[in-house]
């Protein structure tokens, strides 16, 4: 099994020393550079985003520069989703963002985790777990979403929160770690 296959299967993999993964991240970084340095909403910027994501862009998606992806091809955005400035998608595992989602500035979606013991951590091992954000969510500024988290449809996450556990549909959450504050009547 290759390191990429291990990564996509949610197993421990060599993130720091595997040539194929290093090459993939370099290509994503170069594509992010092209996106971040293109004129906003220009043909060049849109083509750079398509290259990062490895697919067509859903209708109405807006991504503001700068934005950063580890791989790009593991992240998808639903229709009419807005990503504000300075967001980071650590997409060793799949990151699925639903439709009609507002993502505030400087948010991070982190699929990777590392071993607690420094011996294995120093070997460059990590594990990536998928993140899913449902439809019609609002993710406030500087929110961090941790590995393996699913955020239900219609959720509102307060600015500065760290989401470490799944959230059900239609709730507001805040704090570090994020806790449910109330149910939202839709």
PDB file of N, CA and C in Angstrom, residues 23-93:
ATOM      1  N   UNK A  23       5.628  15.744  -3.531  1.00  0.00           N
ATOM      2  CA  UNK A  23       5.405  16.304  -4.864  1.00  0.00           C
ATOM      3  C   UNK A  23       3.975  16.836  -5.002  1.00  0.00           C
ATOM      4  N   UNK A  24       3.007  16.082  -4.473  1.00  0.00           N
ATOM      5  CA  UNK A  24       1.616  16.524  -4.549  1.00  0.00           C
ATOM      6  C   UNK A  24       1.408  17.835  -3.782  1.00  0.00           C
ATOM      7  N   UNK A  25       2.012  17.938  -2.600  1.00  0.00           N
ATOM      8  CA  UNK A  25       1.863  19.169  -1.815  1.00  0.00           C
ATOM      9  C   UNK A  25       2.564  20.345  -2.491  1.00  0.00           C
ATOM     10  N   UNK A  26       3.709  20.092  -3.134  1.00  0.00           N
ATOM     11  CA  UNK A  26       4.402  21.158  -3.845  1.00  0.00           C
ATOM     12  C   UNK A  26       3.548  21.678  -5.005  1.00  0.00           C
ATOM     13  N   UNK A  27       2.930  20.782  -5.753  1.00  0.00           N
ATOM     14  CA  UNK A  27       2.062  21.198  -6.861  1.00  0.00           C
ATOM     15  C   UNK A  27       0.881  22.014  -6.338  1.00  0.00           C
ATOM     16  N   UNK A  28       0.291  21.574  -5.223  1.00  0.00           N
ATOM     17  CA  UNK A  28      -0.814  22.337  -4.636  1.00  0.00           C
ATOM     18  C   UNK A  28      -0.337  23.706  -4.168  1.00  0.00           C
ATOM     19  N   UNK A  29       0.837  23.751  -3.563  1.00  0.00           N
ATOM     20  CA  UNK A  29       1.377  25.036  -3.098  1.00  0.00           C
ATOM     21  C   UNK A  29       1.622  25.976  -4.274  1.00  0.00           C
ATOM     22  N   UNK A  30       2.147  25.454  -5.372  1.00  0.00           N
ATOM     23  CA  UNK A  30       2.382  26.278  -6.554  1.00  0.00           C
ATOM     24  C   UNK A  30       1.063  26.785  -7.136  1.00  0.00           C
ATOM     25  N   UNK A  31       0.046  25.922  -7.161  1.00  0.00           N
ATOM     26  CA  UNK A  31      -1.268  26.344  -7.658  1.00  0.00           C
ATOM     27  C   UNK A  31      -1.904  27.380  -6.736  1.00  0.00           C
ATOM     28  N   UNK A  32      -1.719  27.216  -5.433  1.00  0.00           N
ATOM     29  CA  UNK A  32      -2.214  28.219  -4.485  1.00  0.00           C
ATOM     30  C   UNK A  32      -1.511  29.556  -4.711  1.00  0.00           C
ATOM     31  N   UNK A  33      -0.227  29.501  -4.963  1.00  0.00           N
ATOM     32  CA  UNK A  33       0.534  30.731  -5.256  1.00  0.00           C
ATOM     33  C   UNK A  33      -0.079  31.430  -6.475  1.00  0.00           C
ATOM     34  N   UNK A  34      -0.349  30.663  -7.530  1.00  0.00           N
ATOM     35  CA  UNK A  34      -0.935  31.249  -8.742  1.00  0.00           C
ATOM     36  C   UNK A  34      -2.311  31.851  -8.451  1.00  0.00           C
ATOM     37  N   UNK A  35      -3.122  31.142  -7.679  1.00  0.00           N
ATOM     38  CA  UNK A  35      -4.444  31.666  -7.306  1.00  0.00           C
ATOM     39  C   UNK A  35      -4.303  32.936  -6.479  1.00  0.00           C
ATOM     40  N   UNK A  36      -3.462  32.884  -5.468  1.00  0.00           N
ATOM     41  CA  UNK A  36      -3.334  34.006  -4.530  1.00  0.00           C
ATOM     42  C   UNK A  36      -2.734  35.248  -5.160  1.00  0.00           C
ATOM     43  N   UNK A  37      -2.012  35.088  -6.263  1.00  0.00           N
ATOM     44  CA  UNK A  37      -1.359  36.230  -6.911  1.00  0.00           C
ATOM     45  C   UNK A  37      -2.041  36.669  -8.198  1.00  0.00           C
ATOM     46  N   UNK A  38      -3.157  36.045  -8.538  1.00  0.00           N
ATOM     47  CA  UNK A  38      -3.911  36.450  -9.727  1.00  0.00           C
ATOM     48  C   UNK A  38      -4.877  37.576  -9.365  1.00  0.00           C
ATOM     49  N   UNK A  39      -5.277  38.322 -10.389  1.00  0.00           N
ATOM     50  CA  UNK A  39      -6.283  39.378 -10.186  1.00  0.00           C
ATOM     51  C   UNK A  39      -7.570  38.715  -9.705  1.00  0.00           C
ATOM     52  N   UNK A  40      -8.198  39.257  -8.641  1.00  0.00           N
ATOM     53  CA  UNK A  40      -9.420  38.658  -8.109  1.00  0.00           C
ATOM     54  C   UNK A  40     -10.504  38.458  -9.172  1.00  0.00           C
ATOM     55  N   UNK A  41     -11.106  37.268  -9.169  1.00  0.00           N
ATOM     56  CA  UNK A  41     -12.184  36.866 -10.062  1.00  0.00           C
ATOM     57  C   UNK A  41     -11.788  36.866 -11.547  1.00  0.00           C
ATOM     58  N   UNK A  42     -10.495  36.912 -11.834  1.00  0.00           N
ATOM     59  CA  UNK A  42     -10.039  36.859 -13.223  1.00  0.00           C
ATOM     60  C   UNK A  42     -10.098  35.425 -13.739  1.00  0.00           C
ATOM     61  N   UNK A  43     -10.020  35.283 -15.044  1.00  0.00           N
ATOM     62  CA  UNK A  43      -9.978  33.953 -15.655  1.00  0.00           C
ATOM     63  C   UNK A  43      -8.796  33.169 -15.090  1.00  0.00           C
ATOM     64  N   UNK A  44      -7.646  33.833 -14.907  1.00  0.00           N
ATOM     65  CA  UNK A  44      -6.447  33.165 -14.379  1.00  0.00           C
ATOM     66  C   UNK A  44      -6.693  32.641 -12.958  1.00  0.00           C
ATOM     67  N   UNK A  45      -7.370  33.435 -12.143  1.00  0.00           N
ATOM     68  CA  UNK A  45      -7.626  32.994 -10.774  1.00  0.00           C
ATOM     69  C   UNK A  45      -8.605  31.825 -10.752  1.00  0.00           C
ATOM     70  N   UNK A  46      -9.641  31.895 -11.541  1.00  0.00           N
ATOM     71  CA  UNK A  46     -10.627  30.807 -11.590  1.00  0.00           C
ATOM     72  C   UNK A  46      -9.978  29.531 -12.111  1.00  0.00           C
ATOM     73  N   UNK A  47      -9.135  29.640 -13.124  1.00  0.00           N
ATOM     74  CA  UNK A  47      -8.439  28.455 -13.656  1.00  0.00           C
ATOM     75  C   UNK A  47      -7.470  27.879 -12.609  1.00  0.00           C
ATOM     76  N   UNK A  48      -6.826  28.747 -11.845  1.00  0.00           N
ATOM     77  CA  UNK A  48      -5.924  28.272 -10.782  1.00  0.00           C
ATOM     78  C   UNK A  48      -6.704  27.511  -9.717  1.00  0.00           C
ATOM     79  N   UNK A  49      -7.911  27.992  -9.368  1.00  0.00           N
ATOM     80  CA  UNK A  49      -8.730  27.285  -8.386  1.00  0.00           C
ATOM     81  C   UNK A  49      -9.168  25.927  -8.923  1.00  0.00           C
ATOM     82  N   UNK A  50      -9.544  25.870 -10.185  1.00  0.00           N
ATOM     83  CA  UNK A  50      -9.899  24.583 -10.798  1.00  0.00           C
ATOM     84  C   UNK A  50      -8.716  23.616 -10.733  1.00  0.00           C
ATOM     85  N   UNK A  51      -7.527  24.124 -10.967  1.00  0.00           N
ATOM     86  CA  UNK A  51      -6.332  23.274 -10.919  1.00  0.00           C
ATOM     87  C   UNK A  51      -6.084  22.773  -9.494  1.00  0.00           C
ATOM     88  N   UNK A  52      -6.252  23.657  -8.522  1.00  0.00           N
ATOM     89  CA  UNK A  52      -6.076  23.260  -7.118  1.00  0.00           C
ATOM     90  C   UNK A  52      -7.054  22.139  -6.771  1.00  0.00           C
ATOM     91  N   UNK A  53      -8.338  22.340  -7.092  1.00  0.00           N
ATOM     92  CA  UNK A  53      -9.385  21.401  -6.707  1.00  0.00           C
ATOM     93  C   UNK A  53      -9.443  20.170  -7.611  1.00  0.00           C
ATOM     94  N   UNK A  54      -8.859  20.289  -8.805  1.00  0.00           N
ATOM     95  CA  UNK A  54      -8.859  19.163  -9.734  1.00  0.00           C
ATOM     96  C   UNK A  54     -10.212  18.879 -10.336  1.00  0.00           C
ATOM     97  N   UNK A  55     -11.083  19.907 -10.379  1.00  0.00           N
ATOM     98  CA  UNK A  55     -12.443  19.719 -10.878  1.00  0.00           C
ATOM     99  C   UNK A  55     -13.037  21.062 -11.260  1.00  0.00           C
ATOM    100  N   UNK A  56     -14.198  21.011 -11.857  1.00  0.00           N
ATOM    101  CA  UNK A  56     -14.953  22.236 -12.116  1.00  0.00           C
ATOM    102  C   UNK A  56     -15.417  22.808 -10.776  1.00  0.00           C
ATOM    103  N   UNK A  57     -15.709  24.082 -10.761  1.00  0.00           N
ATOM    104  CA  UNK A  57     -16.167  24.757  -9.545  1.00  0.00           C
ATOM    105  C   UNK A  57     -17.690  24.810  -9.567  1.00  0.00           C
ATOM    106  N   UNK A  58     -18.303  24.449  -8.458  1.00  0.00           N
ATOM    107  CA  UNK A  58     -19.761  24.493  -8.370  1.00  0.00           C
ATOM    108  C   UNK A  58     -20.262  25.917  -8.580  1.00  0.00           C
ATOM    109  N   UNK A  59     -21.489  26.047  -9.085  1.00  0.00           N
ATOM    110  CA  UNK A  59     -22.089  27.347  -9.373  1.00  0.00           C
ATOM    111  C   UNK A  59     -22.129  28.221  -8.128  1.00  0.00           C
ATOM    112  N   UNK A  60     -21.708  29.470  -8.296  1.00  0.00           N
ATOM    113  CA  UNK A  60     -21.817  30.453  -7.231  1.00  0.00           C
ATOM    114  C   UNK A  60     -20.766  30.361  -6.142  1.00  0.00           C
ATOM    115  N   UNK A  61     -19.759  29.523  -6.298  1.00  0.00           N
ATOM    116  CA  UNK A  61     -18.700  29.417  -5.287  1.00  0.00           C
ATOM    117  C   UNK A  61     -17.770  30.615  -5.416  1.00  0.00           C
ATOM    118  N   UNK A  62     -17.465  31.235  -4.274  1.00  0.00           N
ATOM    119  CA  UNK A  62     -16.501  32.333  -4.213  1.00  0.00           C
ATOM    120  C   UNK A  62     -15.450  31.973  -3.185  1.00  0.00           C
ATOM    121  N   UNK A  63     -14.194  32.020  -3.599  1.00  0.00           N
ATOM    122  CA  UNK A  63     -13.056  31.800  -2.701  1.00  0.00           C
ATOM    123  C   UNK A  63     -12.163  33.021  -2.816  1.00  0.00           C
ATOM    124  N   UNK A  64     -11.933  33.703  -1.689  1.00  0.00           N
ATOM    125  CA  UNK A  64     -11.092  34.892  -1.685  1.00  0.00           C
ATOM    126  C   UNK A  64      -9.659  34.527  -1.319  1.00  0.00           C
ATOM    127  N   UNK A  65      -8.724  35.232  -1.939  1.00  0.00           N
ATOM    128  CA  UNK A  65      -7.303  35.031  -1.664  1.00  0.00           C
ATOM    129  C   UNK A  65      -6.906  35.804  -0.406  1.00  0.00           C
ATOM    130  N   UNK A  66      -5.902  35.332   0.312  1.00  0.00           N
ATOM    131  CA  UNK A  66      -5.208  34.074   0.049  1.00  0.00           C
ATOM    132  C   UNK A  66      -5.967  32.882   0.625  1.00  0.00           C
ATOM    133  N   UNK A  67      -5.744  31.737   0.000  1.00  0.00           N
ATOM    134  CA  UNK A  67      -6.293  30.473   0.476  1.00  0.00           C
ATOM    135  C   UNK A  67      -5.190  29.432   0.323  1.00  0.00           C
ATOM    136  N   UNK A  68      -5.231  28.423   1.175  1.00  0.00           N
ATOM    137  CA  UNK A  68      -4.174  27.415   1.171  1.00  0.00           C
ATOM    138  C   UNK A  68      -4.780  26.021   1.271  1.00  0.00           C
ATOM    139  N   UNK A  69      -4.268  25.104   0.477  1.00  0.00           N
ATOM    140  CA  UNK A  69      -4.658  23.697   0.490  1.00  0.00           C
ATOM    141  C   UNK A  69      -3.392  22.861   0.544  1.00  0.00           C
ATOM    142  N   UNK A  70      -3.407  21.762   1.313  1.00  0.00           N
ATOM    143  CA  UNK A  70      -2.277  20.839   1.280  1.00  0.00           C
ATOM    144  C   UNK A  70      -2.254  20.052  -0.019  1.00  0.00           C
ATOM    145  N   UNK A  71      -3.420  19.561  -0.459  1.00  0.00           N
ATOM    146  CA  UNK A  71      -3.503  18.750  -1.677  1.00  0.00           C
ATOM    147  C   UNK A  71      -4.507  19.317  -2.675  1.00  0.00           C
ATOM    148  N   UNK A  72      -5.572  19.911  -2.202  1.00  0.00           N
ATOM    149  CA  UNK A  72      -6.571  20.523  -3.073  1.00  0.00           C
ATOM    150  C   UNK A  72      -7.592  19.543  -3.606  1.00  0.00           C
ATOM    151  N   UNK A  73      -7.135  18.493  -4.214  1.00  0.00           N
ATOM    152  CA  UNK A  73      -8.035  17.525  -4.830  1.00  0.00           C
ATOM    153  C   UNK A  73      -8.909  16.777  -3.851  1.00  0.00           C
ATOM    154  N   UNK A  74      -8.669  16.922  -2.562  1.00  0.00           N
ATOM    155  CA  UNK A  74      -9.480  16.251  -1.549  1.00  0.00           C
ATOM    156  C   UNK A  74     -10.527  17.166  -0.935  1.00  0.00           C
ATOM    157  N   UNK A  75     -10.692  18.377  -1.483  1.00  0.00           N
ATOM    158  CA  UNK A  75     -11.654  19.346  -0.949  1.00  0.00           C
ATOM    159  C   UNK A  75     -12.714  19.653  -2.001  1.00  0.00           C
ATOM    160  N   UNK A  76     -13.986  19.659  -1.571  1.00  0.00           N
ATOM    161  CA  UNK A  76     -15.074  20.031  -2.475  1.00  0.00           C
ATOM    162  C   UNK A  76     -15.955  21.085  -1.809  1.00  0.00           C
ATOM    163  N   UNK A  77     -16.512  21.970  -2.642  1.00  0.00           N
ATOM    164  CA  UNK A  77     -17.413  23.025  -2.193  1.00  0.00           C
ATOM    165  C   UNK A  77     -18.741  22.893  -2.927  1.00  0.00           C
ATOM    166  N   UNK A  78     -19.844  22.935  -2.177  1.00  0.00           N
ATOM    167  CA  UNK A  78     -21.169  22.924  -2.791  1.00  0.00           C
ATOM    168  C   UNK A  78     -21.509  24.286  -3.379  1.00  0.00           C
ATOM    169  N   UNK A  79     -22.649  24.357  -4.040  1.00  0.00           N
ATOM    170  CA  UNK A  79     -23.088  25.581  -4.716  1.00  0.00           C
ATOM    171  C   UNK A  79     -23.247  26.740  -3.734  1.00  0.00           C
ATOM    172  N   UNK A  80     -22.965  27.948  -4.253  1.00  0.00           N
ATOM    173  CA  UNK A  80     -23.190  29.203  -3.530  1.00  0.00           C
ATOM    174  C   UNK A  80     -22.484  29.242  -2.178  1.00  0.00           C
ATOM    175  N   UNK A  81     -21.301  28.657  -2.112  1.00  0.00           N
ATOM    176  CA  UNK A  81     -20.493  28.692  -0.895  1.00  0.00           C
ATOM    177  C   UNK A  81     -19.487  29.828  -1.000  1.00  0.00           C
ATOM    178  N   UNK A  82     -19.269  30.498   0.122  1.00  0.00           N
ATOM    179  CA  UNK A  82     -18.357  31.643   0.193  1.00  0.00           C
ATOM    180  C   UNK A  82     -17.246  31.342   1.186  1.00  0.00           C
ATOM    181  N   UNK A  83     -15.998  31.490   0.734  1.00  0.00           N
ATOM    182  CA  UNK A  83     -14.818  31.287   1.583  1.00  0.00           C
ATOM    183  C   UNK A  83     -14.077  32.614   1.664  1.00  0.00           C
ATOM    184  N   UNK A  84     -13.984  33.178   2.858  1.00  0.00           N
ATOM    185  CA  UNK A  84     -13.353  34.479   3.055  1.00  0.00           C
ATOM    186  C   UNK A  84     -11.824  34.355   3.061  1.00  0.00           C
ATOM    187  N   UNK A  85     -11.147  35.481   3.188  1.00  0.00           N
ATOM    188  CA  UNK A  85      -9.690  35.556   3.107  1.00  0.00           C
ATOM    189  C   UNK A  85      -8.988  34.700   4.165  1.00  0.00           C
ATOM    190  N   UNK A  86      -7.844  34.144   3.793  1.00  0.00           N
ATOM    191  CA  UNK A  86      -6.925  33.540   4.745  1.00  0.00           C
ATOM    192  C   UNK A  86      -7.293  32.164   5.262  1.00  0.00           C
ATOM    193  N   UNK A  87      -8.123  31.415   4.547  1.00  0.00           N
ATOM    194  CA  UNK A  87      -8.526  30.095   5.034  1.00  0.00           C
ATOM    195  C   UNK A  87      -7.532  29.014   4.618  1.00  0.00           C
ATOM    196  N   UNK A  88      -7.483  27.950   5.431  1.00  0.00           N
ATOM    197  CA  UNK A  88      -6.540  26.846   5.205  1.00  0.00           C
ATOM    198  C   UNK A  88      -7.291  25.521   5.249  1.00  0.00           C
ATOM    199  N   UNK A  89      -7.079  24.705   4.235  1.00  0.00           N
ATOM    200  CA  UNK A  89      -7.697  23.395   4.121  1.00  0.00           C
ATOM    201  C   UNK A  89      -6.596  22.337   4.126  1.00  0.00           C
ATOM    202  N   UNK A  90      -6.354  21.738   5.288  1.00  0.00           N
ATOM    203  CA  UNK A  90      -5.352  20.676   5.437  1.00  0.00           C
ATOM    204  C   UNK A  90      -6.034  19.378   5.015  1.00  0.00           C
ATOM    205  N   UNK A  91      -6.065  19.145   3.700  1.00  0.00           N
ATOM    206  CA  UNK A  91      -6.936  18.113   3.142  1.00  0.00           C
ATOM    207  C   UNK A  91      -6.212  16.805   2.801  1.00  0.00           C
ATOM    208  N   UNK A  92      -5.531  16.228   3.793  1.00  0.00           N
ATOM    209  CA  UNK A  92      -4.997  14.879   3.615  1.00  0.00           C
ATOM    210  C   UNK A  92      -6.126  13.877   3.482  1.00  0.00           C
ATOM    211  N   UNK A  93      -7.221  14.117   4.160  1.00  0.00           N
ATOM    212  CA  UNK A  93      -8.468  13.362   3.990  1.00  0.00           C
ATOM    213  C   UNK A  93      -9.478  14.293   3.326  1.00  0.00           C
TER     214      UNK A  93
END
